[in-house]
C-alpha positions as a LaTeX table, in Angstrom:
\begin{tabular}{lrrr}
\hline
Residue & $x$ (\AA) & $y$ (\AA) & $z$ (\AA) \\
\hline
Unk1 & $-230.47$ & $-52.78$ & $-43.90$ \\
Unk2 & $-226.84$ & $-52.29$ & $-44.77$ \\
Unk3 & $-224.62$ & $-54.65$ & $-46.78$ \\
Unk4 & $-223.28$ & $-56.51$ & $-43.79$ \\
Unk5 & $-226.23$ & $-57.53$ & $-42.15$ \\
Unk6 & $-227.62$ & $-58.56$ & $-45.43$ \\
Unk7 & $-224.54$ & $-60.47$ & $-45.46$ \\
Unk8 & $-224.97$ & $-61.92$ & $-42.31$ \\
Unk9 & $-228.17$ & $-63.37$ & $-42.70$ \\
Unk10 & $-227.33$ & $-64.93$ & $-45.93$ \\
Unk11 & $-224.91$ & $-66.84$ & $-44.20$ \\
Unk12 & $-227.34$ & $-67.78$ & $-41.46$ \\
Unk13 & $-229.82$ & $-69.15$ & $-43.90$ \\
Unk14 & $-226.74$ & $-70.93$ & $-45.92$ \\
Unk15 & $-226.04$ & $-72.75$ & $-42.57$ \\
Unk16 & $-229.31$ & $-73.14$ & $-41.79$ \\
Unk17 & $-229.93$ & $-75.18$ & $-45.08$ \\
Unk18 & $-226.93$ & $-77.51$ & $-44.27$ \\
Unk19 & $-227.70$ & $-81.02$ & $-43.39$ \\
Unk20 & $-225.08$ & $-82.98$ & $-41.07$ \\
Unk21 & $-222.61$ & $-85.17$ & $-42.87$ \\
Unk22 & $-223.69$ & $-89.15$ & $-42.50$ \\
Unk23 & $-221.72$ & $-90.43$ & $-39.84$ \\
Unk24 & $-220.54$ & $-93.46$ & $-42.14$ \\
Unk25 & $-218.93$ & $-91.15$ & $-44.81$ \\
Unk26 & $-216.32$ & $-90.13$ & $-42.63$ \\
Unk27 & $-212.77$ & $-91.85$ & $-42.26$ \\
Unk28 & $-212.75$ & $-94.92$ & $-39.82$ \\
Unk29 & $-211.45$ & $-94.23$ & $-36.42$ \\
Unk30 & $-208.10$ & $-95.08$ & $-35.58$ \\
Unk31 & $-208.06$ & $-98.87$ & $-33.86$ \\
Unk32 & $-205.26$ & $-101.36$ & $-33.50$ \\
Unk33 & $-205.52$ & $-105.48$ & $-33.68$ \\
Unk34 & $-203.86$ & $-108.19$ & $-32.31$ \\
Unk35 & $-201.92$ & $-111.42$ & $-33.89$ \\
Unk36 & $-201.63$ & $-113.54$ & $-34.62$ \\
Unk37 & $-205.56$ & $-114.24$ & $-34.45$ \\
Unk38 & $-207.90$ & $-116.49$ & $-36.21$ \\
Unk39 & $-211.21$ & $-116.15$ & $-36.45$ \\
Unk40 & $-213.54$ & $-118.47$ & $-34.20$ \\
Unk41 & $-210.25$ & $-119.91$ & $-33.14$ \\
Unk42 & $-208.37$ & $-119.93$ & $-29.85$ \\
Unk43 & $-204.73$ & $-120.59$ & $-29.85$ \\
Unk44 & $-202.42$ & $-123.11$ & $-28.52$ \\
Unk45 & $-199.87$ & $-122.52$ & $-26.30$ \\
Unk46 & $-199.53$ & $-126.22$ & $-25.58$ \\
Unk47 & $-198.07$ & $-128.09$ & $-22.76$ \\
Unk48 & $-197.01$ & $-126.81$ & $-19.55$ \\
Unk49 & $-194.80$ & $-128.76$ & $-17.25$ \\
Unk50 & $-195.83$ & $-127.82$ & $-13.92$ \\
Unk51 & $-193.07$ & $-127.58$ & $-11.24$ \\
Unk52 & $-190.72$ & $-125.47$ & $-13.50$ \\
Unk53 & $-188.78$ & $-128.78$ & $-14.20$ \\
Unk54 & $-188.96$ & $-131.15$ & $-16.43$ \\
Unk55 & $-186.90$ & $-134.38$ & $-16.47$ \\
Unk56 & $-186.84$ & $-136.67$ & $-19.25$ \\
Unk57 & $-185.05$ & $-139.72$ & $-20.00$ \\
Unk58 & $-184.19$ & $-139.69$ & $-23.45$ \\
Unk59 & $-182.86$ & $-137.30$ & $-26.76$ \\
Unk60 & $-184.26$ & $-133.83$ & $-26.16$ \\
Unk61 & $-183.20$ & $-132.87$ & $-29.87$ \\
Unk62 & $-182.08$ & $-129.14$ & $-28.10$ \\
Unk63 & $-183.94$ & $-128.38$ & $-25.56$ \\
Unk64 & $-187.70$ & $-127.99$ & $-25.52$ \\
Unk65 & $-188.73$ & $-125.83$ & $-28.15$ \\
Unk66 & $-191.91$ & $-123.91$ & $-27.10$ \\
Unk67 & $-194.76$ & $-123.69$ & $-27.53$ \\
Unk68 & $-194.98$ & $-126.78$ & $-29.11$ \\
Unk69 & $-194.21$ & $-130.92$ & $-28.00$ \\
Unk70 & $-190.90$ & $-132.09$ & $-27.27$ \\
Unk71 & $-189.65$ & $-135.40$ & $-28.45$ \\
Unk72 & $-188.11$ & $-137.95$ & $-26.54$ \\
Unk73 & $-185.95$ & $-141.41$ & $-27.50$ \\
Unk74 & $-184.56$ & $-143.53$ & $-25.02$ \\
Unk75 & $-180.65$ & $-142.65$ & $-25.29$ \\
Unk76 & $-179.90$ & $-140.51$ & $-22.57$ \\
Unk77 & $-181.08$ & $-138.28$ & $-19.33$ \\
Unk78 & $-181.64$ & $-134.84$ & $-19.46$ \\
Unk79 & $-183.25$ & $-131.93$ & $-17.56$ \\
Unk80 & $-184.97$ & $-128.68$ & $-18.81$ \\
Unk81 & $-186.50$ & $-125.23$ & $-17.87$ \\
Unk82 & $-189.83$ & $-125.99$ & $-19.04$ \\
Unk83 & $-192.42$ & $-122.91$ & $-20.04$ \\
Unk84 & $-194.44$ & $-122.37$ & $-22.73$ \\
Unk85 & $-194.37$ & $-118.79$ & $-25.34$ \\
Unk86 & $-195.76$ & $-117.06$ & $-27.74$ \\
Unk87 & $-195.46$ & $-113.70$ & $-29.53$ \\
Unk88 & $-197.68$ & $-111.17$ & $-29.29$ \\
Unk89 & $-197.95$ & $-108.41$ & $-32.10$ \\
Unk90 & $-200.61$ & $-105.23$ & $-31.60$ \\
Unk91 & $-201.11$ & $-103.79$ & $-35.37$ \\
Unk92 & $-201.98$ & $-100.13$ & $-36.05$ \\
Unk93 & $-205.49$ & $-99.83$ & $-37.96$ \\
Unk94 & $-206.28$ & $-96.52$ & $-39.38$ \\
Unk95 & $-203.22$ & $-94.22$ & $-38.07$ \\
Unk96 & $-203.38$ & $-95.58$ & $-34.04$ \\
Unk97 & $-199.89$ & $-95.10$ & $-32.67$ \\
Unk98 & $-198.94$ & $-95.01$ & $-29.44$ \\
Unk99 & $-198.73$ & $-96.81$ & $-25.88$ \\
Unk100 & $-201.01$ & $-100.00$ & $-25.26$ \\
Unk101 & $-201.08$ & $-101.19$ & $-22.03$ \\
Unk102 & $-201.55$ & $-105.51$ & $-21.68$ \\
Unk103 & $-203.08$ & $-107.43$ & $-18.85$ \\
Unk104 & $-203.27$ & $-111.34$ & $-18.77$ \\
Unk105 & $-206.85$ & $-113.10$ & $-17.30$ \\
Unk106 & $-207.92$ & $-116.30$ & $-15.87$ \\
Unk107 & $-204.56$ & $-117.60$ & $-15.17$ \\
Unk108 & $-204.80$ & $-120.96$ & $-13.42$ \\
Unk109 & $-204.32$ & $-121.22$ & $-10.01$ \\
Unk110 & $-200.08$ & $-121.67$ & $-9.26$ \\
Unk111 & $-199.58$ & $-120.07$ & $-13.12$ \\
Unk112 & $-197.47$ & $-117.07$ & $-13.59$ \\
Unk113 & $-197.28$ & $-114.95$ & $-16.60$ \\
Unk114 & $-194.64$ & $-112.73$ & $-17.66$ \\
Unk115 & $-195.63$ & $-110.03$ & $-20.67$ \\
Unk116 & $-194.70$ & $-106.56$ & $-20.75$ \\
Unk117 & $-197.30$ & $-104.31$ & $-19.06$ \\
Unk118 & $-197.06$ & $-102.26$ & $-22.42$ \\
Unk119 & $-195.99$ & $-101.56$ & $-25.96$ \\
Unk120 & $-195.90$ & $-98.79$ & $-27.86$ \\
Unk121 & $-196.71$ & $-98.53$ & $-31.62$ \\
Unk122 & $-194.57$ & $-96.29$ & $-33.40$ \\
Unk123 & $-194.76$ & $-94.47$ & $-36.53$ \\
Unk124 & $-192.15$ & $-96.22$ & $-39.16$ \\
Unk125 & $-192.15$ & $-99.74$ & $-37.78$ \\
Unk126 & $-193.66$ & $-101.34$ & $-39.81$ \\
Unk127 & $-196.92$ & $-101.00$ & $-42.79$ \\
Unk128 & $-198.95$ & $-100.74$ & $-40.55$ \\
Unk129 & $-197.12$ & $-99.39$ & $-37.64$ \\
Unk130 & $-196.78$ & $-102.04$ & $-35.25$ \\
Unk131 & $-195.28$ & $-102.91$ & $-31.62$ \\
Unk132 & $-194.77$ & $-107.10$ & $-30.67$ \\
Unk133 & $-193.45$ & $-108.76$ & $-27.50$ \\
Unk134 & $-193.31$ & $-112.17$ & $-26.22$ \\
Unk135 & $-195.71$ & $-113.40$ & $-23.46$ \\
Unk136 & $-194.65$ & $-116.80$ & $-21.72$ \\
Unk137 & $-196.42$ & $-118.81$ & $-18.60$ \\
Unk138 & $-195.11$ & $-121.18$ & $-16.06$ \\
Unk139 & $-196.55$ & $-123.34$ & $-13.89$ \\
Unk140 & $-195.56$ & $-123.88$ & $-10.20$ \\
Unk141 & $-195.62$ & $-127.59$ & $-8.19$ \\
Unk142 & $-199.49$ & $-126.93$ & $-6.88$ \\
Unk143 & $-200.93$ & $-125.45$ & $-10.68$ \\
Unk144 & $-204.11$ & $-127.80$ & $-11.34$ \\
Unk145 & $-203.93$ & $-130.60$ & $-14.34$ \\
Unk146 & $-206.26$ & $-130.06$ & $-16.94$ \\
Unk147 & $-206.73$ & $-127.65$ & $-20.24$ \\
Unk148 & $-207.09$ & $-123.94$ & $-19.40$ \\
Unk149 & $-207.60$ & $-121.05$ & $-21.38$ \\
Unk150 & $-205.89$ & $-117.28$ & $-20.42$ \\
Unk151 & $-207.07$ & $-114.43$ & $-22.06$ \\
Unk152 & $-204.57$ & $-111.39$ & $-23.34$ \\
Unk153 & $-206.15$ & $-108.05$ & $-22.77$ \\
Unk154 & $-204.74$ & $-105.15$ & $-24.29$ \\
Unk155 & $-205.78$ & $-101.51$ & $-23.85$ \\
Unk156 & $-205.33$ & $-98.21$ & $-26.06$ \\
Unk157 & $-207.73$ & $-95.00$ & $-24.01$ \\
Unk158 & $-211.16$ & $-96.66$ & $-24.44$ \\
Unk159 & $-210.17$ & $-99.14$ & $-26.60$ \\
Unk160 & $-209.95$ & $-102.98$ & $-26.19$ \\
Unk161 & $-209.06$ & $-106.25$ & $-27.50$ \\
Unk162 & $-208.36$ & $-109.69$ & $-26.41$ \\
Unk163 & $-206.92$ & $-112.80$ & $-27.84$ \\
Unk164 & $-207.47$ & $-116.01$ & $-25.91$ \\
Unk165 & $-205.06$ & $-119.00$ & $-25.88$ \\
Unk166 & $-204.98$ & $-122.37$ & $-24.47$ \\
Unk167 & $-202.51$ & $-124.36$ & $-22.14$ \\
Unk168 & $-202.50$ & $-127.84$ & $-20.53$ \\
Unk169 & $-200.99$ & $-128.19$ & $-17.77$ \\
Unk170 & $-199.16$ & $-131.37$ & $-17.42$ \\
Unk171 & $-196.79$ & $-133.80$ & $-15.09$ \\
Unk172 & $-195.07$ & $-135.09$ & $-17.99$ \\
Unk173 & $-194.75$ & $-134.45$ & $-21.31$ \\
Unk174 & $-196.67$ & $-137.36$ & $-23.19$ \\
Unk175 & $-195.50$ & $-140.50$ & $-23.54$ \\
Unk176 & $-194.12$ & $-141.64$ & $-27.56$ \\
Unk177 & $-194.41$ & $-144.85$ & $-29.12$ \\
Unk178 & $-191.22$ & $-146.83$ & $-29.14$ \\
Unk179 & $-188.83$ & $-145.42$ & $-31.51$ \\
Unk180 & $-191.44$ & $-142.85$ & $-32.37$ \\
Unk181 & $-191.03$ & $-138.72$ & $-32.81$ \\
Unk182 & $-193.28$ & $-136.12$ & $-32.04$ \\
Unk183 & $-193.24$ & $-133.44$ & $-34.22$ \\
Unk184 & $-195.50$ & $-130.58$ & $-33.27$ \\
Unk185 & $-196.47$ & $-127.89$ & $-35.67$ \\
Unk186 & $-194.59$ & $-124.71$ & $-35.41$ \\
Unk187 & $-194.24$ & $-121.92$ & $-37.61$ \\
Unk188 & $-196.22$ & $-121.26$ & $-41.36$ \\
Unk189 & $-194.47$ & $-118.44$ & $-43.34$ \\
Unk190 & $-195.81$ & $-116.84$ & $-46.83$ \\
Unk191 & $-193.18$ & $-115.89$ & $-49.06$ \\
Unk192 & $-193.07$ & $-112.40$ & $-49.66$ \\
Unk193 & $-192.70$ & $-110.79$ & $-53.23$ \\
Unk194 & $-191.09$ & $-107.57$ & $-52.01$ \\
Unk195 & $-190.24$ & $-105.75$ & $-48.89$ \\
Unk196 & $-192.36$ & $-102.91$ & $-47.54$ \\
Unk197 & $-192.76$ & $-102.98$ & $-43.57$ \\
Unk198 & $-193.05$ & $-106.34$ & $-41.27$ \\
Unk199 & $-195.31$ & $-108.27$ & $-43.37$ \\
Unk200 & $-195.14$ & $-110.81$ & $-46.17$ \\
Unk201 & $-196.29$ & $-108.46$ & $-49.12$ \\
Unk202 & $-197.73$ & $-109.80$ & $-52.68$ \\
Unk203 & $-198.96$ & $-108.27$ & $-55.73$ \\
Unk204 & $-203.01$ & $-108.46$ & $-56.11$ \\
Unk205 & $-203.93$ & $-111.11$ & $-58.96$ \\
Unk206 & $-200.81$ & $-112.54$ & $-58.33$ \\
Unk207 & $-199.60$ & $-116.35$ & $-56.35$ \\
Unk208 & $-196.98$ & $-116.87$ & $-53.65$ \\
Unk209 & $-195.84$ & $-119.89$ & $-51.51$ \\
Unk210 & $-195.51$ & $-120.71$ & $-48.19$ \\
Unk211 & $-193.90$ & $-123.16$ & $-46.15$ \\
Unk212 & $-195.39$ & $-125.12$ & $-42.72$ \\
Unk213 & $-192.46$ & $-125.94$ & $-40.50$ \\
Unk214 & $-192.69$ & $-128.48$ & $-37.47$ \\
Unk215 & $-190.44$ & $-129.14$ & $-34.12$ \\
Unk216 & $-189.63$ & $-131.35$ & $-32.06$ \\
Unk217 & $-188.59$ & $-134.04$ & $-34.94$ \\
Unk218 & $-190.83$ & $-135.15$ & $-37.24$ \\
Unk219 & $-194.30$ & $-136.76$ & $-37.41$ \\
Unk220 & $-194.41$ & $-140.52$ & $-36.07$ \\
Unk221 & $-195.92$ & $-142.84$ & $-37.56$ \\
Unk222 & $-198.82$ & $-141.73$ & $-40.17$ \\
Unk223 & $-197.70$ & $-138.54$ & $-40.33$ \\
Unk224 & $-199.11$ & $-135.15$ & $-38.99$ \\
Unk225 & $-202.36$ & $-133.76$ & $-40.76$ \\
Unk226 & $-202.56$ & $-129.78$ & $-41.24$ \\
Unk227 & $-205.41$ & $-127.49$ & $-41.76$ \\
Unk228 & $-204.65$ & $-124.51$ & $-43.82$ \\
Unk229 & $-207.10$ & $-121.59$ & $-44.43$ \\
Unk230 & $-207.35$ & $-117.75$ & $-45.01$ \\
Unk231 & $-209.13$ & $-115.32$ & $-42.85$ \\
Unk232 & $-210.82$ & $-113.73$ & $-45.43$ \\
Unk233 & $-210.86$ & $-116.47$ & $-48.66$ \\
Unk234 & $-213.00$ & $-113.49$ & $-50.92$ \\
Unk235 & $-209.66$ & $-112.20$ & $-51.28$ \\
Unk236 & $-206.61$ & $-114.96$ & $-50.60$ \\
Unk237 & $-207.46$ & $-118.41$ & $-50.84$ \\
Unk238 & $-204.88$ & $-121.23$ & $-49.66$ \\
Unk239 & $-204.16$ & $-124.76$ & $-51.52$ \\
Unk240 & $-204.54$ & $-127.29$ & $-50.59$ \\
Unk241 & $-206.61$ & $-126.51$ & $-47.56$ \\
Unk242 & $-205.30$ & $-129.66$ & $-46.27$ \\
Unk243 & $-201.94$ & $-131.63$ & $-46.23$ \\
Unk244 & $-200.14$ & $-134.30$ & $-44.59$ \\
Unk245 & $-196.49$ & $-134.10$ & $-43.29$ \\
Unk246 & $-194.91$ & $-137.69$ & $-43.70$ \\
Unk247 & $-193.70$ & $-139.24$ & $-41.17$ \\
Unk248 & $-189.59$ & $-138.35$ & $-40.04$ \\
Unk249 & $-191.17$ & $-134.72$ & $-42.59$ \\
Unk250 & $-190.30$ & $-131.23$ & $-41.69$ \\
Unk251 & $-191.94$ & $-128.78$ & $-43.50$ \\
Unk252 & $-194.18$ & $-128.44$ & $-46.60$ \\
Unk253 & $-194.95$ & $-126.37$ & $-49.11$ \\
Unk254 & $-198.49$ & $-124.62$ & $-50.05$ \\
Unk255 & $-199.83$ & $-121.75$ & $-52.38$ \\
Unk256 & $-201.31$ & $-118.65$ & $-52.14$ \\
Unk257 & $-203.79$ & $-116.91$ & $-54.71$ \\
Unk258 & $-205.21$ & $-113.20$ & $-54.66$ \\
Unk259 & $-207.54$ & $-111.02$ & $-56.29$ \\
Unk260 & $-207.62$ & $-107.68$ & $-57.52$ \\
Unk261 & $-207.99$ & $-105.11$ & $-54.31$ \\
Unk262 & $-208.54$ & $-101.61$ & $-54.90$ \\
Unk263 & $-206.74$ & $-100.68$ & $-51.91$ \\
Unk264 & $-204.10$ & $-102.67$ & $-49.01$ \\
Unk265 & $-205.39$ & $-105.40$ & $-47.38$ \\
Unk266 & $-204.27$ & $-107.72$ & $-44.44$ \\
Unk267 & $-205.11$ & $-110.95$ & $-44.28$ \\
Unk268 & $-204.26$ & $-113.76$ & $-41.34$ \\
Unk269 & $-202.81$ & $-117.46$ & $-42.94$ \\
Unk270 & $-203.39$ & $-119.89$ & $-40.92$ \\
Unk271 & $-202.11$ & $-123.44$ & $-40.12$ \\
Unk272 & $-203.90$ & $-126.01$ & $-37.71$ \\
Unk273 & $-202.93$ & $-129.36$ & $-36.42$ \\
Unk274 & $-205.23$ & $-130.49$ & $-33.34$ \\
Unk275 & $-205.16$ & $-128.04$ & $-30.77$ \\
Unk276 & $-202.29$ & $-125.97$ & $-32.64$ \\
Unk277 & $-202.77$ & $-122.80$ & $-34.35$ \\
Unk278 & $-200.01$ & $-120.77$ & $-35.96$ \\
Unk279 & $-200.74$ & $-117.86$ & $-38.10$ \\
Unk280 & $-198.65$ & $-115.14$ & $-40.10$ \\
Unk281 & $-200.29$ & $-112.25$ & $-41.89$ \\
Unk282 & $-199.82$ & $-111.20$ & $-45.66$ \\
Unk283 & $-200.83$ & $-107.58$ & $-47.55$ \\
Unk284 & $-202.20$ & $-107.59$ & $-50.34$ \\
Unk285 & $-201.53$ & $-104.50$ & $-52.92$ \\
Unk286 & $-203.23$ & $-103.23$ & $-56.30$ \\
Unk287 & $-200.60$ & $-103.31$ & $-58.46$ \\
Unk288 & $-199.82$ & $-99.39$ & $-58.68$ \\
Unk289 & $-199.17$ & $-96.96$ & $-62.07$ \\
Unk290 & $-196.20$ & $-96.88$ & $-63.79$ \\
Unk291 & $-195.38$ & $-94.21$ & $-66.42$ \\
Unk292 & $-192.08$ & $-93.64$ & $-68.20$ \\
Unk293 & $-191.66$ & $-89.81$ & $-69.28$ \\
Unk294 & $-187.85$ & $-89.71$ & $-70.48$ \\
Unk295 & $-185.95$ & $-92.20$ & $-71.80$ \\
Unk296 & $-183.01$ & $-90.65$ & $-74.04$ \\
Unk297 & $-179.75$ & $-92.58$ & $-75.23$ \\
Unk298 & $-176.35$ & $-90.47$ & $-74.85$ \\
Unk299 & $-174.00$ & $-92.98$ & $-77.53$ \\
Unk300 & $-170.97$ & $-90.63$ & $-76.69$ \\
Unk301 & $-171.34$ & $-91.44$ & $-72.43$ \\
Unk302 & $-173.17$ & $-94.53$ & $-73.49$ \\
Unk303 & $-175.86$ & $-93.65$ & $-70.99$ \\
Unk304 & $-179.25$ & $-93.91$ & $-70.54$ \\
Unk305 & $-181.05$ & $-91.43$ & $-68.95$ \\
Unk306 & $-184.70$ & $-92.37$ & $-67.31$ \\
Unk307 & $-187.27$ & $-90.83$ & $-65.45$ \\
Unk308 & $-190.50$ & $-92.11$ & $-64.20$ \\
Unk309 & $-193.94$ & $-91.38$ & $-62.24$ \\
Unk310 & $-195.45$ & $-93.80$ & $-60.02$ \\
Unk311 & $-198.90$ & $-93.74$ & $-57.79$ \\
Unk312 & $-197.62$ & $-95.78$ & $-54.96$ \\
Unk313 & $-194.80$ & $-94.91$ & $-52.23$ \\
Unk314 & $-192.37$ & $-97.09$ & $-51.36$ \\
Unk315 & $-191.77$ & $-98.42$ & $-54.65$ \\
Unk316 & $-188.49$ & $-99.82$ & $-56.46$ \\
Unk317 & $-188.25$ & $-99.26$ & $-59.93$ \\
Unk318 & $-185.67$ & $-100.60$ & $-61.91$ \\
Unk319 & $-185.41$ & $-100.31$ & $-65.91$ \\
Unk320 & $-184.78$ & $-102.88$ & $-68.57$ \\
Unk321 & $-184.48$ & $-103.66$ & $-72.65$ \\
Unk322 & $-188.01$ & $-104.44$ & $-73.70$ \\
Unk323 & $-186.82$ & $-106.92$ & $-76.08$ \\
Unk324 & $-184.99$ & $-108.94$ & $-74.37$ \\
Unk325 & $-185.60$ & $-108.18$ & $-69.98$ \\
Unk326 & $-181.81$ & $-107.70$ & $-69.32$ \\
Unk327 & $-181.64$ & $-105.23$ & $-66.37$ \\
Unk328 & $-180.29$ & $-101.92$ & $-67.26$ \\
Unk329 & $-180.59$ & $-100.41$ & $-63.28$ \\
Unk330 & $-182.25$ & $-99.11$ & $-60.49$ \\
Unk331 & $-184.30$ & $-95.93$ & $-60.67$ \\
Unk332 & $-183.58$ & $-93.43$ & $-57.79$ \\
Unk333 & $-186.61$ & $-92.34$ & $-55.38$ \\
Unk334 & $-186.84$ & $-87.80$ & $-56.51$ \\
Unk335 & $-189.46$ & $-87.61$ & $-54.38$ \\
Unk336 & $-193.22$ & $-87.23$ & $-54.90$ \\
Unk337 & $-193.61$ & $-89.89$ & $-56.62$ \\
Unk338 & $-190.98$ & $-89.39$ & $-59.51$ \\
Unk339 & $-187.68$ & $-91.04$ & $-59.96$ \\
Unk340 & $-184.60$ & $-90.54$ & $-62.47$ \\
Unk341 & $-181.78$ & $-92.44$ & $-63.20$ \\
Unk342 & $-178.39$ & $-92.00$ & $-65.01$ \\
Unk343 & $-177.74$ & $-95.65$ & $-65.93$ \\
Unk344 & $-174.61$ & $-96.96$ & $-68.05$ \\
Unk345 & $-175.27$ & $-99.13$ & $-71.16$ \\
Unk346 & $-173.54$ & $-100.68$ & $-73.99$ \\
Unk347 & $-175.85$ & $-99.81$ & $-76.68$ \\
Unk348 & $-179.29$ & $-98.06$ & $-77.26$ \\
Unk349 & $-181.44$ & $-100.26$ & $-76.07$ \\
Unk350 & $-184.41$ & $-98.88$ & $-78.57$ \\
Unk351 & $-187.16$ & $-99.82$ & $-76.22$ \\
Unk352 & $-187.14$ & $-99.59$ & $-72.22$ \\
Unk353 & $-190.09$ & $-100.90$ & $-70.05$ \\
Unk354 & $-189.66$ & $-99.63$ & $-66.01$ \\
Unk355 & $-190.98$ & $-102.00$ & $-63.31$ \\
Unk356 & $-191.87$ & $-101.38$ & $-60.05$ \\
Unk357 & $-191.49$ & $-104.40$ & $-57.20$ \\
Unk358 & $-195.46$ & $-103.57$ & $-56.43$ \\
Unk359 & $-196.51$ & $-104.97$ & $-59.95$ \\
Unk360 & $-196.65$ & $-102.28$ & $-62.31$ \\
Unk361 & $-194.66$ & $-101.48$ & $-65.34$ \\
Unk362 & $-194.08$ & $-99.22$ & $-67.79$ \\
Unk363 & $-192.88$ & $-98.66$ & $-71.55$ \\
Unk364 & $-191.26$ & $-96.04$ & $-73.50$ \\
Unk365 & $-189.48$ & $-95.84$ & $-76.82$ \\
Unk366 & $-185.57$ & $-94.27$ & $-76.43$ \\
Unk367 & $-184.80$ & $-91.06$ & $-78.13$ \\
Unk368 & $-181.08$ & $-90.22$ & $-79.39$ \\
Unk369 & $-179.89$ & $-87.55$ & $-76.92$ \\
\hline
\end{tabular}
C-alpha cells in the first residue's frame, strides 16, 4: 500500500467519523416581517364612507384625515374624497433583500384596494433593510354596511406573511354631540437617541419618550382613553400602560425603559384606543466598546490629536474634557472600526473621555506632543 492510498483512506475514516452539524446551530434563514403589527391584534383602518363621497354639514378641520374619525361642528357645508390608508412597511430579518410581491384578501363586496403589487427591499435603506408603501380602500355606492376585515398578503419565493386590518363601512360618518369633537387616535412616535437607519434607536439600560398624537380635534367630552404596551415587555416596557387624553387634548407624553441586550433588537410600541391600533418600532442596542489609544496635546498648533477603536459600525464619536464635558470635536470614521481626529483647543485639556452616540465611552490621559 503506497502513501496515497494510505492517505486516502485516512480521510475516508476521518469523514466517516463526522457527525452532521445540529440543524439549530446554524444561522437563521433569511425572512422579512411586516408593520406595523401587534401581536393578537388586528388593526384599524376605520371608517369608510361608501359612495366615494362624503358630505358633511359642518367644520371639517382640513379635510378628512385618514385612517382615523373626522370631526364635524355645525358652521358650514363641505364635501370630501372619502377613503381610508395606511402604511405598509416589509422589514428585512436575517439579510432578506429583494422583491416582495403583495396581494389584498376578503375585500368586501363593492371595495377596491389600491397597493402596489410589489416592493423591493434594498440593501442600505434602512437597519434592517426595508421597503414601505401605502395601501388605501374605497368603497363604491352598493359596498355592504357592517365591520369587515381584509387581509394583506405579502410574498418573498416560498415565503409568506399577512397582516389583517379592519374597516367599517359606513353612510355617514358618526354623528357628535352638540358642540362636541372627535378626536381619533393617530400616530405614537418614540423618541430616538441617535440616528442609524429608519427606526427610533436607544441605548440598552437606557429610557426614552414618546408622544401619542390624535386627529380630527380633540377628545369630547371625558376625554379619550389609550392603551399603551410593548411587544416584547422582557426587554422594553412602556409607562404608564394607560393614559387619558383630556378633553379639547392633542397628544401626550409616555416613557420607555430597556434592558441590557447582548445583541439588536426590534421591538413594536403600541398605542390602542377602541378599535384603533397604531404602532412604531424601536431598536434596541448594547451599548458598544470604546477605547481611546492616542490622545497627545501639540501647545505650539494648540491641537489635540485623538484616535480611537470602537466594536460597533455606524458609530459617532466625538471627544471631550473629562473634567468638565465641554466638547472638544467630532472623531472621523478611518475605517475598521478606528477613527482619528485633529481637533483645535485652547489648552491641554489633561484628561479626554471619547463617546460614542451608541452609549459607550472612553478615557485617556493627554500626553505633551
Amino acid at each position: 500500500m503506497n502513501w496515497k492510498t494510505k492517505t486516502g483512506l485516512a480521510l475516508l475514516a476521518a469523514l466517516a467519523g463526522m457527525t452532521a452539524t445540529d440543524a439549530r446551530a446554524q444561522t437563521a434563514s433569511p425572512d422579512f416581517s411586516i408593520a406595523p403589527a401587534v401581536a393578537n391584534q388586528v388593526l384599524s383602518m376605520g371608517y369608510l364612507v361608501r359612495g366615494g363621497l362624503q358630505s358633511c354639514t359642518g367644520n371639517c378641520l382640513g379635510g378628512l384625515v385618514e385612517p382615523k374619525l373626522q370631526a364635524c361642528v355645525d358652521d358650514f357645508t363641505c364635501t370630501t374624497y372619502v377613503y381610508t390608508t395606511s402604511n405598509l412597511e416589509l422589514i428585512s430579518q436575517n439579510g432578506l433583500l429583494g422583491a416582495v410581491n403583495l396581494e389584498v384578501l376578503n375585500l368586501p363586496a363593492d371595495v377596491a384596494s389600491q397597493v402596489a403589487p410589489s416592493v423591493t427591499i434594498a440593501a442600505g435603506s434602512g437597519f434592517p433593510p426595508f421597503a414601505s408603501t401605502p395601501f388605501s380602500l374605497k368603497a363604491g355606492p352598493t359596498a355592504p354596511l357592517g365591520t369587515f376585515t381584509v387581509t394583506v398578503r405579502a410574498t418573498s419565493g416560498l415565503l409568506i406573511h399577512t397582516i389583517g386590518y379592519t374597516v367599517t363601512i359606513v353612510d355617514a360618518l358618526p354623528s357628535l354631540p352638540p358642540g362636541g369633537q372627535l378626536g381619533g387616535l393617530s400616530t405614537i412616535s418614540v423618541n430616538s437617541q441617535f440616528t442609524l437607519g429608519g427606526t427610533a434607536n436607544v441605548v440598552a439600560g437606557t429610557s426614552t419618550s414618546g408622544t401619542v398624537s390624535l386627529t380630527g380635534g380633540g377628545p369630547g367630552p371625558g376625554g379619550l382613553t389609550i392603551a399603551l404596551s410593548s411587544s416584547n415587555p422582557a426587554i422594553a416596557t412602556v409607562s404608564p400602560a394607560s393614559l387619558v387624553i383630556p378633553e379639547g387634548g392633542t397628544s401626550a407624553k409616555f416613557s420607555v425603559s430597556t434592558v441590557a441586550v447582548s445583541a439588536p433588537a426590534q421591538v413594536s410600541i403600541s398605542a390602542s384606543a377602541g378599535a384603533t391600533t397604531t404602532a412604531t418600532l424601536l431598536t434596541i442596542w448594547p451599548s458598544d466598546g470604546v477605547s481611546v489609544t492616542r490622545a497627545e496635546y501639540d501647545s505650539s498648533k494648540k491641537q489635540l490629536g485623538v484616535e480611537a477603536t470602537d466594536t460597533a459600525t455606524g458609530v459617532t464619536l466625538n471627544a471631550y474634557v473629562t473634567a468638565t464635558g465641554e466638547a472638544i470635536g467630532t472623531l472621523q470614521n478611518a475605517g475598521g472600526g478606528k477613527f482619528k481626529g485633529q481637533l483645535f483647543w485652547p489648552v491641554s485639556p489633561q484628561k479626554i473621555t471619547v463617546r460614542s452616540n451608541q452609549g459607550g465611552a472612553g478615557t485617556a490621559a493627554v500626553a505633551a506632543k
